[in-house]
Short mmCIF file of C-alpha atoms and ligand atoms in Angstrom, two decimals:
data_model
loop_
_atom_site.label_atom_id
_atom_site.label_comp_id
_atom_site.label_asym_id
_atom_site.label_seq_id
_atom_site.Cartn_x
_atom_site.Cartn_y
_atom_site.Cartn_z
CA UNK R 188 -15.64 16.98 0.79
CA UNK R 189 -12.54 15.29 2.08
CA UNK R 190 -8.95 15.72 0.91
CA UNK R 191 -9.19 12.37 -0.88
CA UNK R 192 -12.09 13.68 -2.90
CA UNK R 193 -10.10 16.73 -3.96
CA UNK R 194 -7.38 14.35 -5.16
CA UNK R 195 -9.95 12.44 -7.19
CA UNK R 196 -11.34 15.69 -8.60
CA UNK R 197 -7.86 16.71 -9.71
CA UNK R 198 -7.56 13.32 -11.36
CA UNK R 199 -10.54 14.15 -13.55
CA UNK R 200 -8.48 16.99 -14.99
CA UNK R 201 -5.09 15.41 -15.59
CA UNK R 202 -5.80 13.05 -18.49
CA UNK R 203 -5.90 14.99 -21.72
CA UNK R 204 -4.73 13.79 -25.13
CA UNK R 205 -3.40 17.25 -26.00
CA UNK R 206 0.20 17.68 -24.80
CA UNK R 207 1.81 20.89 -25.97
CA UNK R 208 5.55 21.39 -26.28
CA UNK R 209 5.27 24.89 -24.80
CA UNK R 210 3.99 23.40 -21.50
CA UNK R 211 7.18 22.70 -19.55
CA UNK R 212 5.22 21.65 -16.46
CA UNK R 213 1.45 21.18 -16.31
CA UNK R 214 -1.08 20.06 -13.66
CA UNK R 215 0.37 18.55 -10.48
CA UNK R 216 3.09 20.85 -9.17
CA UNK R 217 2.65 24.08 -7.23
CA UNK R 218 2.40 26.03 -10.48
CA UNK R 219 2.67 25.50 -14.23
CA UNK R 220 5.72 26.48 -16.31
CA UNK R 221 4.85 27.82 -19.74
CA UNK R 222 6.98 28.96 -22.66
CA UNK R 223 5.90 31.97 -24.72
CA UNK R 224 7.55 31.99 -28.16
CA UNK R 225 9.82 34.93 -29.08
CA UNK R 226 7.97 37.54 -31.12
CA UNK R 227 4.59 36.70 -29.60
CA UNK R 228 2.47 38.53 -27.04
CA UNK R 229 0.58 36.55 -24.40
CA UNK R 230 -3.19 37.20 -24.56
CA UNK R 231 -5.02 36.42 -21.29
CA UNK R 232 -8.68 36.53 -20.26
CA UNK R 233 -10.99 35.04 -17.64
CA UNK R 234 -14.71 34.47 -17.21
CA UNK R 235 -16.82 32.99 -14.42
CA UNK R 236 -20.11 31.10 -14.74
CA UNK R 237 -22.18 31.04 -11.54
CA UNK R 238 -25.06 28.57 -11.08
CA UNK R 239 -28.41 30.35 -11.08
CA UNK R 240 -26.88 33.47 -12.64
CA UNK R 241 -25.16 32.35 -15.86
CA UNK R 242 -26.82 28.95 -16.25
CA UNK R 243 -29.93 27.29 -14.81
CA UNK R 244 -29.93 24.27 -12.50
CA UNK R 245 -31.13 21.96 -15.30
CA UNK R 246 -28.16 22.74 -17.61
CA UNK R 247 -26.28 19.50 -18.43
CA UNK R 248 -22.83 19.27 -16.82
CA UNK R 249 -21.21 18.72 -20.24
CA UNK R 250 -22.73 22.00 -21.45
CA UNK R 251 -21.36 23.86 -18.41
CA UNK R 252 -17.89 22.44 -19.08
CA UNK R 253 -18.10 23.39 -22.75
CA UNK R 254 -19.50 26.86 -22.20
CA UNK R 255 -17.08 27.83 -19.42
CA UNK R 256 -14.24 27.31 -21.89
CA UNK R 257 -16.13 28.55 -24.98
CA UNK R 258 -16.92 32.00 -23.57
CA UNK R 259 -13.21 32.49 -22.84
CA UNK R 260 -12.10 31.24 -26.25
CA UNK R 261 -14.59 33.70 -27.73
CA UNK R 262 -12.70 36.54 -26.02
CA UNK R 263 -9.42 35.28 -27.50
CA UNK R 264 -11.11 35.04 -30.91
CA UNK R 265 -12.16 38.67 -30.57
CA UNK R 266 -8.48 39.67 -30.20
CA UNK R 267 -7.45 37.56 -33.21
CA UNK R 268 -5.42 35.32 -30.88
CA UNK R 269 -4.50 31.67 -31.19
CA UNK R 270 -5.48 29.72 -28.04
CA UNK R 271 -2.90 27.66 -26.12
CA UNK R 272 -3.48 27.06 -22.40
CA UNK R 273 -6.27 27.12 -19.80
CA UNK R 274 -6.62 27.08 -16.03
CA UNK R 275 -9.82 26.04 -14.24
CA UNK R 276 -11.15 27.06 -10.82
CA UNK R 277 -14.03 24.84 -9.76
CA UNK R 278 -16.22 25.52 -6.74
CA UNK R 279 -18.42 22.50 -6.07
CA UNK R 280 -21.23 22.02 -3.53
CA UNK R 281 -20.71 18.24 -3.35
CA UNK R 282 -18.56 15.45 -4.72
CA UNK R 283 -20.51 13.97 -7.60
CA UNK R 284 -18.36 11.73 -9.85
CA UNK R 285 -20.90 11.45 -12.71
CA UNK R 286 -21.42 15.22 -12.85
CA UNK R 287 -17.64 15.73 -12.84
CA UNK R 288 -16.93 13.28 -15.64
CA UNK R 289 -19.72 14.84 -17.76
CA UNK R 290 -18.33 18.31 -17.05
CA UNK R 291 -14.81 17.17 -17.98
CA UNK R 292 -16.10 15.56 -21.19
CA UNK R 293 -17.69 18.85 -22.32
CA UNK R 294 -14.63 20.86 -21.33
CA UNK R 295 -12.04 18.61 -22.97
CA UNK R 296 -13.97 18.00 -26.20
CA UNK R 297 -13.65 21.73 -26.93
CA UNK R 298 -10.13 22.05 -25.46
CA UNK R 299 -8.83 19.17 -27.58
CA UNK R 300 -10.45 20.60 -30.71
CA UNK R 301 -8.42 23.81 -30.37
CA UNK R 302 -5.29 22.13 -28.91
CA UNK R 303 -5.76 23.95 -25.62
CA UNK R 304 -3.99 22.25 -22.72
CA UNK R 305 -5.34 22.53 -19.17
CA UNK R 306 -2.25 23.44 -17.14
CA UNK R 307 -3.65 23.98 -13.65
CA UNK R 308 -6.48 25.18 -11.49
CA UNK R 309 -8.01 25.16 -8.08
CA UNK R 310 -10.80 23.17 -6.47
CA UNK R 311 -12.89 24.49 -3.60
CA UNK R 312 -16.07 23.65 -1.72
CA UNK R 313 -19.06 26.03 -2.01
CA UNK R 314 -21.97 27.04 -4.28
CA UNK R 315 -21.40 25.81 -7.86
CA UNK R 316 -19.23 28.21 -9.86
CA UNK R 317 -16.74 27.70 -12.68
CA UNK R 318 -13.95 30.12 -13.54
CA UNK R 319 -11.76 29.53 -16.58
CA UNK R 320 -8.75 31.53 -17.62
CA UNK R 321 -7.35 31.05 -21.11
CA UNK R 322 -4.03 32.11 -22.58
CA UNK R 323 -3.26 32.55 -26.23
CA UNK R 324 -0.71 34.15 -28.53
CA UNK R 325 -0.64 36.90 -31.06
CA UNK R 326 2.32 38.17 -33.10
CA UNK R 327 3.76 41.35 -31.56
CA UNK R 328 1.48 44.32 -32.19
CA UNK R 329 -1.12 42.40 -34.21
CA UNK R 330 -3.98 42.09 -31.69
CA UNK R 331 -7.38 43.45 -32.71
CA UNK R 332 -8.79 45.84 -30.13
CA UNK R 333 -12.18 47.35 -29.47
CA UNK R 334 -10.80 50.71 -30.56
CA UNK R 335 -9.67 51.33 -34.13
CA UNK R 336 -12.87 51.73 -36.17
CA UNK R 337 -13.01 54.71 -38.57
CA UNK R 338 -16.00 56.53 -40.10
CA UNK R 339 -16.90 54.77 -43.34
CA UNK R 340 -15.81 51.31 -42.11
CA UNK R 341 -18.39 48.56 -42.73
CA UNK R 342 -19.79 46.72 -39.69
CA UNK R 343 -20.01 42.94 -39.91
CA UNK R 344 -21.10 40.04 -37.71
CA UNK R 345 -20.26 36.36 -38.02
CA UNK R 346 -22.94 33.65 -37.90
CA UNK R 347 -26.46 34.48 -36.75
CA UNK R 348 -27.90 36.56 -33.91
CA UNK R 349 -30.74 36.03 -31.44
CA UNK R 350 -30.64 32.22 -31.25
CA UNK R 351 -29.43 31.89 -27.66
CA UNK R 352 -31.79 34.67 -26.58
CA UNK R 353 -34.76 32.91 -28.18
CA UNK R 354 -33.78 29.63 -26.46
CA UNK R 355 -33.90 31.51 -23.14
CA UNK R 356 -37.30 33.03 -23.93
CA UNK R 357 -38.83 29.72 -25.09
CA UNK R 358 -37.17 27.62 -22.35
CA UNK R 359 -38.49 24.02 -22.50
CA UNK R 360 -40.32 24.82 -25.77
CA UNK R 361 -37.05 25.70 -27.56
CA UNK R 362 -36.01 23.18 -30.21
CA UNK R 363 -32.69 21.35 -30.20
CA UNK R 364 -30.91 23.76 -32.57
CA UNK R 365 -31.71 26.85 -30.49
CA UNK R 366 -30.92 25.03 -27.25
CA UNK R 367 -27.50 24.06 -28.58
CA UNK R 368 -26.75 27.68 -29.46
CA UNK R 369 -27.37 28.58 -25.81
CA UNK R 370 -25.63 25.60 -24.19
CA UNK R 371 -22.80 24.88 -26.65
CA UNK R 372 -21.73 28.21 -28.20
CA UNK R 373 -18.94 27.83 -30.79
CA UNK R 374 -16.10 30.31 -30.35
CA UNK R 375 -15.26 31.91 -33.72
CA UNK R 376 -11.52 31.23 -33.45
CA UNK R 377 -10.92 30.62 -37.18
CA UNK R 378 -12.76 33.82 -38.10
CA UNK R 379 -10.77 35.80 -35.52
CA UNK R 380 -7.49 34.51 -36.93
CA UNK R 381 -8.55 35.25 -40.51
CA UNK R 382 -9.51 38.82 -39.58
CA UNK R 383 -6.11 39.82 -38.11
CA UNK R 384 -5.04 41.25 -41.45
CA UNK R 385 -8.28 43.06 -42.26
CA UNK R 386 -10.43 44.19 -39.32
CA UNK R 387 -9.97 47.67 -37.82
CA UNK R 388 -11.73 46.77 -34.53
CA UNK R 389 -13.42 43.68 -33.10
CA UNK R 390 -15.47 42.46 -30.11
CA UNK R 391 -17.43 39.30 -29.34
CA UNK R 392 -21.19 39.59 -28.90
CA UNK R 393 -21.78 38.33 -25.37
CA UNK R 394 -24.14 41.04 -24.05
CA UNK R 395 -26.16 41.78 -27.20
CA UNK R 396 -25.26 43.50 -30.47
CA UNK R 397 -26.28 47.06 -29.48
CA UNK R 398 -24.37 46.89 -26.20
CA UNK R 399 -21.24 45.32 -27.69
CA UNK R 400 -21.21 47.45 -30.83
CA UNK R 401 -21.54 50.37 -28.41
CA UNK R 402 -18.17 49.35 -26.94
CA UNK R 403 -16.56 49.53 -30.40
CA UNK R 404 -17.83 53.11 -30.73
CA UNK R 405 -17.02 54.42 -27.23
CA UNK R 406 -13.28 54.97 -27.62
CA UNK R 407 -13.50 57.06 -30.79
CA UNK R 408 -16.73 58.92 -29.95
CA UNK R 409 -18.15 57.30 -33.06
CA UNK R 410 -21.63 56.25 -34.11
CA UNK R 411 -23.17 53.65 -36.37
CA UNK R 412 -26.00 53.18 -38.81
CA UNK R 413 -27.47 49.67 -38.66
CA UNK R 414 -29.78 48.03 -41.20
CA UNK R 415 -32.03 45.84 -39.03
CA UNK R 416 -33.29 43.99 -42.13
CA UNK R 417 -29.71 42.85 -42.79
CA UNK R 418 -29.30 41.12 -39.39
CA UNK R 419 -28.52 37.43 -39.97
CA UNK R 420 -30.97 34.83 -38.62
CA UNK R 421 -30.67 31.04 -38.40
CA UNK R 422 -33.37 28.88 -39.96
CA UNK R 423 -34.16 27.63 -36.43
CA UNK R 424 -34.75 31.24 -35.33
CA UNK R 425 -37.03 32.01 -38.29
CA UNK R 426 -39.04 28.79 -37.86
CA UNK R 427 -39.50 29.29 -34.13
CA UNK R 428 -40.54 32.93 -34.60
CA UNK R 429 -43.23 31.81 -37.07
CA UNK R 430 -44.70 29.20 -34.77
CA UNK R 431 -47.18 30.21 -32.07
CA UNK R 432 -45.28 30.00 -28.78
CA UNK R 433 -46.45 29.22 -25.25
CA UNK R 434 -46.45 33.03 -24.75
CA UNK R 435 -46.02 36.02 -27.06
CA UNK R 436 -42.75 36.15 -29.02
CA UNK R 437 -40.55 39.20 -28.56
CA UNK R 438 -40.78 41.68 -31.48
CA UNK R 439 -38.85 40.26 -34.46
CA UNK R 440 -35.83 42.59 -34.39
CA UNK R 441 -35.35 42.76 -30.63
CA UNK R 442 -33.50 39.53 -29.79
CA UNK R 443 -30.90 39.85 -32.58
CA UNK R 444 -30.27 43.45 -31.46
CA UNK R 445 -30.29 43.03 -27.71
CA UNK R 446 -30.08 39.42 -26.51
CA UNK R 447 -26.72 38.14 -25.27
CA UNK R 448 -25.00 34.76 -25.30
CA UNK R 449 -24.59 34.35 -29.09
CA UNK R 450 -20.76 34.66 -28.97
CA UNK R 451 -20.50 35.82 -32.57
CA UNK R 452 -17.83 38.36 -33.57
CA UNK R 453 -18.75 41.94 -34.44
CA UNK R 454 -16.03 43.77 -36.38
CA UNK R 455 -15.34 46.73 -38.62
CA UNK R 456 -13.53 46.73 -41.98
CA UNK R 457 -12.37 49.62 -44.16
CA UNK R 458 -14.04 49.55 -47.60
CA UNK R 459 -10.88 48.44 -49.43
CA UNK R 460 -10.72 45.18 -47.41
CA UNK R 461 -14.43 44.24 -47.54
CA UNK R 462 -14.17 41.98 -50.60
CA UNK R 463 -11.23 40.07 -49.09
CA UNK R 464 -13.05 39.66 -45.76
CA UNK R 465 -16.22 38.40 -47.44
CA UNK R 466 -14.19 35.89 -49.47
CA UNK R 467 -12.16 34.64 -46.48
CA UNK R 468 -15.08 34.34 -44.07
CA UNK R 469 -17.39 33.06 -46.80
CA UNK R 470 -15.17 29.96 -46.76
CA UNK R 471 -15.88 29.33 -43.04
CA UNK R 472 -19.00 27.65 -41.65
CA UNK R 473 -20.04 30.79 -39.76
CA UNK R 474 -19.71 33.19 -42.71
CA UNK R 475 -20.23 36.91 -42.15
CA UNK R 476 -22.86 39.54 -42.91
CA UNK R 477 -22.52 43.31 -43.47
CA UNK R 478 -25.03 45.02 -41.18
CA UNK R 479 -24.12 48.70 -41.21
CA UNK R 480 -21.51 51.43 -41.36
CA UNK R 481 -19.50 53.51 -38.89
CA UNK R 482 -20.45 57.21 -38.80
CA UNK R 483 -18.81 60.22 -37.14
CA UNK R 484 -21.92 61.22 -35.08
CA UNK R 485 -22.16 59.29 -31.74
CA UNK R 486 -25.13 56.94 -31.21
CA UNK R 487 -26.49 53.88 -32.97
CA UNK R 488 -29.19 54.65 -35.54
CA UNK R 489 -31.23 51.64 -36.65
CA UNK R 490 -33.22 51.69 -39.88
CA UNK R 491 -35.31 49.36 -42.01
CA UNK R 492 -34.38 48.50 -45.59
CA UNK R 493 -37.02 50.92 -46.91
CA UNK R 494 -35.10 53.72 -45.15
CA UNK R 495 -37.53 54.26 -42.25
CA UNK R 496 -36.15 54.52 -38.70
CA UNK R 497 -36.39 51.59 -36.31
CA UNK R 498 -36.35 52.36 -32.58
CA UNK R 499 -35.20 49.36 -30.52
CA UNK R 500 -37.74 48.60 -27.79
CA UNK R 501 -35.26 47.28 -25.27
CA UNK R 502 -35.08 50.06 -22.71
CA UNK R 503 -31.78 48.97 -21.24
CA UNK R 504 -29.99 49.92 -24.43
CA UNK R 505 -31.86 53.12 -25.30
CA UNK R 506 -28.85 55.21 -24.26
CA UNK R 507 -27.01 53.78 -27.26
CA UNK R 508 -29.61 55.13 -29.67
CA UNK R 509 -28.91 58.48 -31.31
CA UNK R 510 -31.14 61.48 -30.70
P1 ADP A 776 -1.83 24.08 -3.85
O1 ADP A 776 -2.44 23.76 -2.52
O2 ADP A 776 -0.34 24.04 -3.90
O3 ADP A 776 -2.42 25.29 -4.49
P2 ADP A 776 -3.68 22.30 -5.13
O4 ADP A 776 -3.94 21.11 -4.28
O5 ADP A 776 -4.68 23.40 -5.18
O6 ADP A 776 -2.23 22.83 -4.77
O7 ADP A 776 -3.43 21.85 -6.64
C1 ADP A 776 -2.50 20.84 -6.95
C2 ADP A 776 -2.34 20.78 -8.45
O8 ADP A 776 -3.59 20.43 -9.06
C3 ADP A 776 -1.91 22.10 -9.06
O9 ADP A 776 -1.05 21.82 -10.15
C4 ADP A 776 -3.21 22.68 -9.56
O10 ADP A 776 -2.96 23.54 -10.65
C5 ADP A 776 -3.97 21.44 -9.96
N1 ADP A 776 -5.44 21.60 -9.88
C6 ADP A 776 -6.21 21.76 -8.78
N2 ADP A 776 -7.51 21.87 -9.07
C7 ADP A 776 -7.60 21.79 -10.42
C8 ADP A 776 -8.64 21.85 -11.36
N3 ADP A 776 -9.93 22.02 -11.00
N4 ADP A 776 -8.34 21.74 -12.68
C9 ADP A 776 -7.05 21.59 -13.06
N5 ADP A 776 -6.00 21.51 -12.24
C10 ADP A 776 -6.26 21.62 -10.92
MG1 MG A 777 -4.43 25.61 -4.84
#
């Protein structure tokens, strides 16, 4: 790619309807100048999507643009933060104007929705990879961390689990609804903001419920009891699991427990706040579901509604299961 092409690429990323007052200087200079309001902490995170590792070659460019931002906004949501700014590092194998405008469309549709302004980035030549960094705010001392859960706290998740994982298993046979859950995950920003007052700990489910819930337990040497019959499923998940697939379906409970990429929030709430949380999140599209309780003994113990034990089959996560 020539220098002219880099200029054109930058052009793709300078026209955005969202113009924030706290951006003193955005794309175009050597660096951006940003104003953090008094009384707020800056919340920063970054995630990279690499072609062939985090998405397949046939993923639409708009989906890559959306998801690169969405997975970062999901991390801000998990802190209870309000998003504000983003930077974008693009490594591109070739100059492809149609791909770039599709990518930008996916990226900016989500950025505009949450009033996130792209304030800078970098463009390089090489195997396709997209790194996004997002910046958000939280009132001093109010961020929700992975640590903070207490024995007796209820465990909740937003939305539904296993959809993105089933889309990956079914590949071309996955229906539109499951495919969208994989390609266009919706960061649970509103839920994260609503939970600032109530949750004791929170994480987003990017690597699978057992793995990510495990991170909530690590700090305090805590454990959890999970009711696998309470795990929330989408209607698309239930329908697809009932239909004969091209190959065998994974066992019913496995994807919601172990598959990644759903980008729901998993959080804990002390019993006195549960009614308020259910009312607040019940008013959001994603809703929330109680799936278990924090216990003092380390390990995650899964059980069925009839009280019998359920042993997750996924070997990779067996070390999270209690003895
Ligand atoms: P420098 O060589 O000084 O680092 P660059 O040519 O890399 O400058 O970038 C010039 C401007 O364009 C900077 O403001 C930078 O933040 C912005 N920019 C470069 N690539 C991107 C991109 N992919 N998305 C958004 N802004 C970008
Ligand atoms: Mg640069």
